[in-house]
mmCIF file of C-alpha atoms in Angstrom:
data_model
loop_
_atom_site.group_PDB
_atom_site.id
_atom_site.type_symbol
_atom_site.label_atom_id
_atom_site.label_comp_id
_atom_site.label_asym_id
_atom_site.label_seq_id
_atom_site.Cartn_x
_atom_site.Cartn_y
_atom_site.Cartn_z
ATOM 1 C CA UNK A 1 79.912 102.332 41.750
ATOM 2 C CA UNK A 2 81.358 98.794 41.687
ATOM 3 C CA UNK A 3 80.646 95.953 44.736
ATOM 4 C CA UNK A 4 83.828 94.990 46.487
ATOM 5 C CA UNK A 5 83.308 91.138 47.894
ATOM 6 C CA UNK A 6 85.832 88.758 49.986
ATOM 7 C CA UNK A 7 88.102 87.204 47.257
ATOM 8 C CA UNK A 8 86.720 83.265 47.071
ATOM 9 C CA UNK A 9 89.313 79.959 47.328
ATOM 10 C CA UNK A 10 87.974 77.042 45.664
ATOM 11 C CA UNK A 11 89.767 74.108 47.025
ATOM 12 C CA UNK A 12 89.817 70.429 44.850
ATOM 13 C CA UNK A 13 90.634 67.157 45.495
ATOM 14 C CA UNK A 14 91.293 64.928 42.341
ATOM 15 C CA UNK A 15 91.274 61.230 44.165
ATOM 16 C CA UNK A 16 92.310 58.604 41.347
ATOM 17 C CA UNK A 17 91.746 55.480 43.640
ATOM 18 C CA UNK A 18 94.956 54.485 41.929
ATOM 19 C CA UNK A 19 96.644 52.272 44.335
ATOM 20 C CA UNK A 20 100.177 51.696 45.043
ATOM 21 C CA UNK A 21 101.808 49.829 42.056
ATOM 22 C CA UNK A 22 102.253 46.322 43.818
ATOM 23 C CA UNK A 23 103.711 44.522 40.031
ATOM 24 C CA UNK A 24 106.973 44.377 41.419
ATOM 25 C CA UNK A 25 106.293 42.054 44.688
ATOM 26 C CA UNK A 26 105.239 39.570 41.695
ATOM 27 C CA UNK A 27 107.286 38.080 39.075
ATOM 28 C CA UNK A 28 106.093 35.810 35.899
ATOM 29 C CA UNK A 29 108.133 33.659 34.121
ATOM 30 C CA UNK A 30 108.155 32.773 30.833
ATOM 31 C CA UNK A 31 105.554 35.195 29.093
ATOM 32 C CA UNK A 32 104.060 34.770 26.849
ATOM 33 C CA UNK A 33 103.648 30.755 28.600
ATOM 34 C CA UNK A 34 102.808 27.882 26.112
ATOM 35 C CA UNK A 35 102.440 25.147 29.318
ATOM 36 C CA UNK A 36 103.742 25.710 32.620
ATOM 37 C CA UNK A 37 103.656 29.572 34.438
ATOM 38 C CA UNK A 38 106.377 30.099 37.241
ATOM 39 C CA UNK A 39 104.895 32.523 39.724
ATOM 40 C CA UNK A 40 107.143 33.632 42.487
ATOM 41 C CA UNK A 41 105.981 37.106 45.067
ATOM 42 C CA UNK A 42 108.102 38.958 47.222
ATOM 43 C CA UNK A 43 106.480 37.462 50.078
ATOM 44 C CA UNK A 44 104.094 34.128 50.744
ATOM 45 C CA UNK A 45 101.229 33.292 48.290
ATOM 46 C CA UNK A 46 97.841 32.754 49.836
ATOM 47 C CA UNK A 47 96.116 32.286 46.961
ATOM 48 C CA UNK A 48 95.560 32.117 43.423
ATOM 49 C CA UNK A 49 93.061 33.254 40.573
ATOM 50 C CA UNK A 50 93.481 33.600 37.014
ATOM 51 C CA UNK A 51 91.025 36.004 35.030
ATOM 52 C CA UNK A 52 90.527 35.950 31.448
ATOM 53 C CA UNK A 53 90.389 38.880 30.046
ATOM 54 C CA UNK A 54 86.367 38.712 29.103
ATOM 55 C CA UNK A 55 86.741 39.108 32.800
ATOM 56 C CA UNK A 56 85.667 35.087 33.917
ATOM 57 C CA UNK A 57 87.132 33.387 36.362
ATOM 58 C CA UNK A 58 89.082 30.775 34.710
ATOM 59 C CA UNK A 59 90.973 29.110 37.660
ATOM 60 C CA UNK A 60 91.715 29.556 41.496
ATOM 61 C CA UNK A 61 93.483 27.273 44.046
ATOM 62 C CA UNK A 62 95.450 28.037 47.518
ATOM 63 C CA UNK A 63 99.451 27.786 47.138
ATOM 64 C CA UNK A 64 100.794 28.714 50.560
ATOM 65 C CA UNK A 65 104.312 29.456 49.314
ATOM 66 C CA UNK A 66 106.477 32.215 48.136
ATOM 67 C CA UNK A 67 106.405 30.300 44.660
ATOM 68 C CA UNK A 68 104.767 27.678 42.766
ATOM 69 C CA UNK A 69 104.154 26.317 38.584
ATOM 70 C CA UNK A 70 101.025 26.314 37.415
ATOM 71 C CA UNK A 71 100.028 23.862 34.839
ATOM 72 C CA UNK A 72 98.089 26.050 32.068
ATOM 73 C CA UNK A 73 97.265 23.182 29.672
ATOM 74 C CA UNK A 74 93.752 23.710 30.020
ATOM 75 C CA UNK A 75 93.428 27.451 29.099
ATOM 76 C CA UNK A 76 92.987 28.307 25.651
ATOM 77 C CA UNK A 77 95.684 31.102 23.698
ATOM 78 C CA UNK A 78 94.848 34.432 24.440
ATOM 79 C CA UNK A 79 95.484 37.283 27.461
ATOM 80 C CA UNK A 80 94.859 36.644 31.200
ATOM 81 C CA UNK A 81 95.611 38.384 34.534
ATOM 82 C CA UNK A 82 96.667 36.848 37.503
ATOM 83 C CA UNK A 83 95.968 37.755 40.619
ATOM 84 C CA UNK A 84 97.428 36.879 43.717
ATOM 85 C CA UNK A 85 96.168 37.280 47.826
ATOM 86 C CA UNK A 86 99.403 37.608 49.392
ATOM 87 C CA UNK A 87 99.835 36.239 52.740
ATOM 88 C CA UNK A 88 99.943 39.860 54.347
ATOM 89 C CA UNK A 89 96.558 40.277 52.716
ATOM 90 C CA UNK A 90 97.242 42.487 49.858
ATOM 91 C CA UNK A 91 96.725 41.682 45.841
ATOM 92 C CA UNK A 92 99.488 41.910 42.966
ATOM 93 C CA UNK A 93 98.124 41.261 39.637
ATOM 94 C CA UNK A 94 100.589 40.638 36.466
ATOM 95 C CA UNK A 95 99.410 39.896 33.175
ATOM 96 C CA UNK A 96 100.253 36.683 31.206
ATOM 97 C CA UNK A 97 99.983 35.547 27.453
ATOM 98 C CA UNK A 98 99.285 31.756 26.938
ATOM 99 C CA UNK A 99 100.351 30.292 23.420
#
């Protein structure tokens, strides 16, 4: 004679640790760069950090403004992401392409 049990719920939770897609409180200009990077957020800058995309640190300075140039003379040609500590605390990152 078959055993009748208690049906069973199996409950999931699929957490990405995807956050909230901050690329449009930063804006880039021109990409790809060949000298000078115009970087203007939605709201203040605190600071500053470009990261090549090995994954080194190749620069970081304060700004303190809603928008600054960055003199990229220095970096070589290839891919980089930027990163910027907005004033309010959070991060937006863009990518860049120096010539």
């Amino acid at each position: 004679e078959p055993v009748i049990t208690e049906p069973s719920v199996l409950v999931a939770e699929f957490s990405t640790g995807v956050r909230e897609d901050r690329s449009r409180e930063l804006s880039l200009s021109p990409v790809p760069v060949s000298d000078r990077l115009r970087v203007t957020a939605s709201i203040g800058i605190a600071s500053l950090r470009i990261i090549a995309a090995d994954g080194r640190e190749v620069s970081a300075f304060g700004v303190n403004s809603s928008s600054t140039e960055i003199d990229l003379d220095q970096l070589r040609a290839g891919a980089y992401l930027l990163i910027a500590t907005l004033i309010d605390g959070n991060e937006a990152r863009e990518r860049f392409i120096k010539q």
